[in-house]
Short mmCIF file of C-alpha atoms and ligand atoms in Angstrom, two decimals:
data_model
loop_
_atom_site.label_atom_id
_atom_site.label_comp_id
_atom_site.label_asym_id
_atom_site.label_seq_id
_atom_site.Cartn_x
_atom_site.Cartn_y
_atom_site.Cartn_z
CA THR E 1 74.26 144.77 -159.07
CA THR E 2 77.35 143.17 -159.37
CA HIS E 3 79.09 141.04 -156.50
CA THR E 4 82.68 139.85 -156.11
CA VAL E 5 83.13 135.89 -155.95
CA THR E 6 86.24 134.58 -154.19
CA VAL E 7 86.99 131.11 -155.87
CA GLU E 8 88.76 128.86 -153.38
CA PRO E 9 91.04 126.74 -153.37
CA ILE E 10 92.83 129.08 -156.28
CA GLY E 11 92.08 132.17 -154.30
CA ARG E 12 90.77 134.05 -157.68
CA GLN E 13 88.37 137.07 -157.36
CA ILE E 14 85.63 137.60 -160.21
CA ALA E 15 82.47 139.30 -160.78
CA CYS E 16 79.00 137.75 -160.88
CA ARG E 17 75.66 140.00 -161.40
CA GLU E 18 72.64 139.42 -159.10
CA ASP E 19 71.03 137.60 -162.30
CA GLN E 20 73.78 135.77 -163.04
CA ASN E 21 74.86 132.01 -161.62
CA LEU E 22 77.94 131.42 -160.18
CA LEU E 23 78.64 128.77 -162.40
CA ASP E 24 78.07 130.84 -165.60
CA ALA E 25 80.44 133.57 -163.91
CA CYS E 26 83.21 130.75 -163.67
CA LEU E 27 82.98 129.53 -166.97
CA ARG E 28 82.89 132.99 -168.37
CA ASN E 29 86.19 133.74 -166.49
CA GLY E 30 88.01 130.53 -167.46
CA ILE E 31 87.71 128.74 -164.13
CA TRP E 32 86.47 125.25 -165.12
CA MET E 33 83.86 123.54 -162.51
CA PRO E 34 82.31 120.18 -162.74
CA HIS E 35 78.58 120.50 -164.10
CA SER E 36 76.26 118.66 -165.96
CA CYS E 37 72.61 119.40 -166.66
CA THR E 38 72.80 122.94 -165.96
CA HIS E 39 69.04 122.98 -164.65
CA GLY E 40 69.65 122.19 -160.61
CA THR E 41 68.93 118.61 -160.64
CA CYS E 42 72.03 116.45 -161.39
CA ALA E 43 74.07 117.97 -158.44
CA THR E 44 77.38 117.62 -160.36
CA CYS E 45 77.86 121.35 -159.61
CA LYS E 46 77.45 121.35 -156.14
CA ALA E 47 80.01 123.51 -153.91
CA ASP E 48 80.58 125.11 -150.50
CA LEU E 49 79.35 128.46 -149.85
CA LEU E 50 81.81 129.56 -147.33
CA ASP E 51 80.87 133.19 -146.81
CA GLY E 52 78.15 135.72 -148.06
CA ASP E 53 74.55 135.21 -149.26
CA VAL E 54 72.94 133.47 -152.19
CA ASP E 55 69.68 132.74 -153.54
CA HIS E 56 69.57 129.27 -154.45
CA GLY E 57 67.20 129.75 -157.34
CA ASP E 58 65.43 126.61 -158.73
CA ALA E 59 67.75 123.89 -156.85
CA SER E 60 65.74 120.98 -156.89
CA ALA E 61 65.03 119.95 -152.88
CA PHE E 62 66.68 116.07 -154.28
CA ALA E 63 69.89 117.55 -155.62
CA LEU E 64 70.42 119.76 -152.72
CA MET E 65 68.83 118.73 -149.51
CA ASP E 66 67.27 121.08 -146.90
CA PHE E 67 70.02 120.21 -144.53
CA GLU E 68 72.99 120.87 -147.22
CA ARG E 69 71.27 124.42 -147.48
CA THR E 70 71.72 125.21 -143.97
CA GLU E 71 75.47 123.43 -144.01
CA GLY E 72 76.51 125.79 -146.56
CA LYS E 73 75.94 123.65 -149.70
CA LEU E 74 74.71 125.28 -152.95
CA LEU E 75 74.57 124.44 -156.51
CA LEU E 76 76.69 126.56 -158.96
CA CYS E 77 74.18 126.46 -162.02
CA GLN E 78 71.33 127.82 -160.09
CA ALA E 79 72.70 130.12 -156.92
CA CYS E 80 72.99 133.48 -157.61
CA PRO E 81 74.77 136.07 -155.22
CA ARG E 82 73.02 138.67 -152.75
CA SER E 83 76.22 140.00 -151.34
CA ASP E 84 80.05 139.32 -152.09
CA VAL E 85 80.61 135.41 -151.74
CA THR E 86 83.00 132.86 -151.07
CA ILE E 87 82.59 129.69 -152.32
CA GLU E 88 84.89 126.60 -152.76
CA GLY E 89 84.22 123.89 -155.99
CA ASP E 90 86.30 120.85 -157.01
CA ILE E 91 88.74 122.99 -159.71
CA GLU E 92 90.60 119.86 -160.77
CA ALA E 93 93.70 121.50 -162.20
CA GLU E 94 94.99 119.15 -165.21
CA GLU E 95 98.61 119.67 -165.82
CA GLY E 96 98.96 120.96 -169.42
CA LEU E 97 95.10 121.73 -169.80
CA GLU E 98 93.76 125.19 -170.24
CA PHE E 99 90.17 126.06 -170.90
CA SER E 100 89.31 129.35 -172.37
CA PRO E 101 86.85 131.73 -171.67
CA VAL E 102 83.08 131.07 -172.20
CA ARG E 103 81.79 134.28 -174.34
CA ASP E 104 78.85 135.07 -176.07
CA PHE E 105 78.50 135.31 -180.08
CA VAL E 106 76.35 136.50 -182.89
CA GLY E 107 76.95 133.97 -186.03
CA THR E 108 76.16 134.35 -189.39
CA VAL E 109 75.11 130.96 -191.64
CA THR E 110 77.51 130.95 -194.56
CA GLU E 111 77.37 127.04 -195.43
CA ILE E 112 74.57 124.26 -195.25
CA SER E 113 75.57 121.10 -197.16
CA ASP E 114 74.22 117.68 -197.09
CA ILE E 115 77.58 115.56 -195.85
CA ALA E 116 75.69 111.97 -195.56
CA ARG E 117 72.09 110.55 -194.92
CA GLU E 118 70.42 112.90 -192.82
CA THR E 119 73.45 114.71 -191.76
CA ARG E 120 74.10 118.08 -192.82
CA LEU E 121 77.21 120.34 -192.43
CA VAL E 122 76.44 123.69 -191.03
CA ARG E 123 79.03 126.40 -191.05
CA ILE E 124 78.75 129.71 -189.34
CA GLY E 125 81.06 132.48 -189.42
CA LEU E 126 81.49 134.15 -185.82
CA ASP E 127 81.27 138.45 -185.11
CA SER E 128 84.80 137.81 -183.35
CA PRO E 129 87.41 134.70 -183.41
CA MET E 130 86.28 132.08 -180.65
CA GLU E 131 89.70 130.50 -178.67
CA PHE E 132 88.98 126.86 -177.72
CA SER E 133 90.72 123.35 -178.05
CA ALA E 134 89.98 120.50 -180.24
CA GLY E 135 87.08 118.53 -178.99
CA GLN E 136 85.17 121.39 -177.00
CA TYR E 137 81.58 122.62 -178.12
CA VAL E 138 79.27 125.69 -178.14
CA SER E 139 75.63 125.90 -177.00
CA ILE E 140 73.45 127.58 -179.61
CA THR E 141 70.00 129.29 -178.88
CA VAL E 142 67.20 127.63 -180.98
CA PRO E 143 65.12 130.60 -182.22
CA GLY E 144 61.58 131.07 -181.44
CA GLN E 145 61.82 128.40 -178.64
CA ASP E 146 63.20 129.20 -175.18
CA CYS E 147 65.40 126.05 -175.49
CA THR E 148 69.73 125.97 -176.72
CA ARG E 149 71.31 122.70 -178.36
CA THR E 150 75.14 121.65 -177.61
CA TYR E 151 77.18 121.11 -181.11
CA SER E 152 80.93 120.37 -181.04
CA MET E 153 82.99 122.16 -183.28
CA ALA E 154 84.50 119.71 -186.05
CA ASN E 155 87.35 122.99 -187.21
CA PRO E 156 90.34 122.69 -185.56
CA PRO E 157 91.12 125.78 -183.24
CA SER E 158 93.85 127.09 -186.13
CA GLN E 159 90.59 128.32 -187.62
CA PRO E 160 88.61 130.28 -184.90
CA GLU E 161 86.57 132.58 -187.47
CA ALA E 162 84.34 129.93 -188.43
CA ILE E 163 82.72 126.68 -186.81
CA GLU E 164 81.77 123.81 -188.48
CA LEU E 165 79.21 121.60 -186.96
CA ASN E 166 77.84 118.20 -188.15
CA ILE E 167 74.18 117.62 -187.34
CA ARG E 168 72.14 114.91 -187.75
CA ARG E 169 68.20 114.74 -188.13
CA THR E 170 65.99 113.33 -185.22
CA PRO E 171 62.69 112.83 -186.56
CA GLY E 172 60.28 115.09 -184.82
CA GLY E 173 62.99 116.81 -182.97
CA LEU E 174 62.72 120.37 -182.21
CA ALA E 175 66.02 121.79 -182.99
CA SER E 176 67.34 119.27 -185.69
CA ASP E 177 63.89 118.52 -187.48
CA GLY E 178 62.45 121.70 -186.80
CA TRP E 179 64.88 124.18 -187.18
CA VAL E 180 68.16 122.85 -188.86
CA PHE E 181 66.60 120.69 -191.54
CA LYS E 182 63.99 123.16 -191.82
CA ASN E 183 64.08 126.56 -192.16
CA LEU E 184 67.73 127.09 -191.39
CA ALA E 185 69.10 129.05 -194.53
CA VAL E 186 72.14 130.60 -195.00
CA GLY E 187 72.43 134.04 -193.91
CA ASP E 188 70.84 133.48 -190.88
CA GLN E 189 72.10 134.67 -187.37
CA VAL E 190 72.33 132.81 -184.63
CA GLU E 191 73.42 133.65 -181.12
CA LEU E 192 75.66 130.81 -179.30
CA SER E 193 78.09 131.15 -176.25
CA GLY E 194 81.24 129.03 -175.47
CA PRO E 195 83.58 126.88 -175.74
CA TYR E 196 82.38 124.19 -172.92
CA GLY E 197 83.54 120.79 -172.61
CA ARG E 198 86.31 118.93 -171.11
CA PHE E 199 86.65 116.44 -174.14
CA VAL E 200 90.13 117.87 -175.49
CA PHE E 201 92.91 116.65 -177.07
CA ARG E 202 95.71 116.68 -174.44
CA PRO E 203 99.42 117.00 -176.23
CA ALA E 204 101.23 116.10 -173.01
CA ARG E 205 99.61 112.37 -173.50
CA GLU E 206 102.62 111.12 -176.38
CA GLU E 207 101.42 107.55 -175.98
CA LYS E 208 99.70 106.28 -179.31
CA VAL E 209 96.00 107.74 -179.51
CA ILE E 210 92.86 105.24 -180.10
CA MET E 211 89.74 107.40 -181.66
CA ILE E 212 86.49 105.77 -181.68
CA ALA E 213 83.60 107.96 -183.37
CA GLY E 214 79.61 106.70 -183.84
CA GLY E 215 77.53 108.84 -186.15
CA THR E 216 78.20 112.79 -185.74
CA GLY E 217 80.53 112.30 -182.64
CA LEU E 218 83.12 112.00 -185.08
CA ALA E 219 82.76 115.95 -185.04
CA PRO E 220 84.92 116.52 -181.84
CA ILE E 221 87.68 113.66 -183.15
CA LEU E 222 87.57 115.48 -186.51
CA SER E 223 88.89 118.90 -184.91
CA MET E 224 91.36 116.85 -183.39
CA ILE E 225 92.75 115.02 -185.97
CA ARG E 226 92.70 117.96 -188.51
CA HIS E 227 94.57 119.90 -185.37
CA ILE E 228 96.99 117.14 -184.71
CA LEU E 229 98.32 116.43 -188.23
CA SER E 230 98.60 120.10 -189.21
CA ASP E 231 100.70 121.21 -185.80
CA PRO E 232 104.03 120.30 -186.66
CA SER E 233 104.79 120.40 -182.77
CA THR E 234 102.82 117.25 -182.42
CA THR E 235 104.07 113.73 -183.20
CA HIS E 236 101.14 111.65 -182.03
CA GLU E 237 100.35 108.44 -183.91
CA LEU E 238 96.36 108.22 -184.45
CA HIS E 239 94.38 105.03 -184.82
CA LEU E 240 90.83 106.19 -185.95
CA PHE E 241 87.74 103.51 -185.69
CA GLN E 242 84.42 105.44 -187.46
CA GLY E 243 81.34 103.53 -187.17
CA ALA E 244 78.12 103.88 -189.31
CA ARG E 245 75.04 101.36 -190.19
CA GLN E 246 75.66 101.83 -193.88
CA GLU E 247 78.55 103.83 -196.64
CA VAL E 248 75.27 106.32 -197.19
CA ASP E 249 75.70 107.24 -193.10
CA LEU E 250 79.66 107.94 -193.46
CA TYR E 251 81.07 110.93 -193.45
CA ALA E 252 84.24 113.13 -194.44
CA VAL E 253 85.68 109.60 -195.64
CA GLU E 254 87.41 111.07 -198.57
CA GLU E 255 88.90 113.66 -196.64
CA LEU E 256 90.47 111.36 -194.05
CA ARG E 257 91.36 108.73 -196.39
CA SER E 258 93.34 111.41 -197.96
CA LEU E 259 95.20 112.56 -194.82
CA ALA E 260 96.06 108.78 -193.91
CA ALA E 261 97.62 108.58 -197.47
CA GLN E 262 99.36 111.66 -196.83
CA HIS E 263 100.69 110.65 -192.99
CA PRO E 264 101.35 106.99 -193.41
CA ASP E 265 102.91 106.69 -190.15
CA ARG E 266 100.40 108.90 -188.42
CA LEU E 267 97.07 108.02 -189.20
CA HIS E 268 95.54 104.81 -189.69
CA TYR E 269 91.99 105.06 -190.78
CA TYR E 270 89.08 102.50 -190.08
CA PRO E 271 85.67 103.36 -191.34
CA CYS E 272 83.80 100.31 -190.19
CA LEU E 273 79.90 99.38 -191.43
CA SER E 274 77.86 97.40 -189.14
CA ASP E 275 75.02 96.84 -191.67
CA GLU E 276 76.36 96.48 -194.95
CA GLU E 277 78.97 94.59 -197.18
CA TRP E 278 81.50 96.48 -198.65
CA ASP E 279 85.24 96.61 -198.79
CA GLY E 280 86.52 98.37 -195.76
CA PRO E 281 86.06 96.82 -192.53
CA ARG E 282 83.01 95.49 -191.28
CA GLY E 283 81.37 95.37 -188.20
CA LEU E 284 80.78 97.34 -185.23
CA VAL E 285 83.56 99.52 -184.07
CA THR E 286 84.54 97.65 -180.96
CA GLU E 287 84.43 94.46 -182.84
CA VAL E 288 86.94 95.53 -185.70
CA LEU E 289 88.89 97.27 -182.62
CA ASP E 290 89.16 94.07 -180.92
CA GLU E 291 90.69 92.25 -184.58
CA GLN E 292 93.06 95.04 -184.70
CA PHE E 293 94.77 95.16 -181.29
CA ASP E 294 95.49 92.42 -179.05
CA ARG E 295 96.39 94.73 -176.04
CA LEU E 296 96.14 98.27 -175.81
CA ARG E 297 98.91 99.50 -172.99
CA GLU E 298 100.21 102.65 -173.20
CA HIS E 299 97.45 103.95 -175.34
CA VAL E 300 95.53 107.09 -174.77
CA ALA E 301 91.96 106.67 -176.04
CA TYR E 302 89.43 109.56 -176.79
CA VAL E 303 85.76 107.98 -177.46
CA CYS E 304 82.61 110.04 -178.62
CA GLY E 305 78.79 108.78 -179.92
CA PRO E 306 75.98 107.22 -178.74
CA PRO E 307 76.16 106.29 -175.26
CA PRO E 308 75.50 102.48 -175.91
CA MET E 309 78.54 102.38 -177.95
CA VAL E 310 80.75 104.41 -175.72
CA GLN E 311 79.87 102.21 -173.10
CA ALA E 312 80.78 99.35 -175.17
CA ALA E 313 83.94 101.08 -176.30
CA THR E 314 85.00 102.14 -172.94
CA LYS E 315 84.45 98.37 -171.79
CA LEU E 316 86.72 97.17 -174.52
CA LEU E 317 89.19 99.41 -173.77
CA MET E 318 89.37 98.32 -169.98
CA ARG E 319 89.26 94.67 -171.42
CA LYS E 320 92.82 95.42 -173.24
CA ARG E 321 94.17 96.98 -170.47
CA LEU E 322 93.93 100.78 -170.44
CA PHE E 323 93.07 102.33 -167.03
CA PRO E 324 90.44 104.93 -166.83
CA ARG E 325 92.72 107.60 -166.87
CA ASP E 326 93.78 106.80 -170.51
CA ILE E 327 90.06 107.06 -171.51
CA PHE E 328 88.49 110.20 -172.27
CA HIS E 329 84.56 110.07 -173.47
CA GLU E 330 81.70 112.49 -174.61
CA ASP E 331 78.20 111.57 -174.98
CA PHE E 332 76.86 112.63 -177.82
CA PHE E 333 73.45 112.36 -177.64
CA ASP E 334 72.08 113.24 -181.47
CA GLU E 335 69.09 114.96 -179.53
CA SER E 336 66.02 116.35 -180.92
FE1 FES H 1 73.23 119.65 -162.56
FE2 FES H 1 73.98 122.00 -161.44
S1 FES H 1 74.80 121.17 -163.41
S2 FES H 1 72.64 120.56 -160.66
#
């Protein structure tokens, strides 16, 4: 059975099945709602039920208290409609930003290659092109396991037929160690959905751009750089700080060096090593950035990497006078 969901304050009407949660229905219709865990525990997706009945699913008693249920609150990632409903959520519309609807895809692995220590590039051809914005990610079902993993696209949106993922091995990890680095092979089929995420390039912000990436957190930033430098309508000047421990951990270096050589006024590239002497910048990304820039007014920053790096980078950027509205970031867990 399918019900009609009216989404306020925009007044859009979408369809939602009884076995589908409201968050999924919104995302698949291109309506972005705040969310994080998608398991009913974080409460990021809390919204108002203005009219109609829902099944609250597995909403935890902490994320959604009894009195809130009575007051007409729900968790979008858990609630499924039992009648036509009207809901109201925190739809933050940001000018110039549009999100493509989430869809399901079947992919076929076309390439697996080692690109750095414990790091693989996996390329997946899709059964239909995926529209997305540079910086977004997909959710892949791990075969034989009842779970999914998320990975950012490293390819630019202008190449929608196949996605490139950069995956680092986590020892003992169910998905990376138990699948991607074990038995994943060219020709395998995978099920995935996407695109997700709000860590996207904002073309309307024309200030100079600082990009900070740690490990495979480079993937979404690589998608942005490939997109920006090949799109004649953008003129942004980019400063990329890529962090790794040792030279064997760095990837995409040759491509980035050659892009920087081709676009000397547009891309300034600082690959930084924290644990090894070499002929490039030495230190943590934050240390190298600190030396390069005195003050950072009139810049926009995109930061992606392990949570401690993202925190340290955000702190430094704010010390250099950027505001939270100038800093976009994504925590990138090299999760299992
Ligand atoms: Fe965390 Fe719904 S997204 S509770």
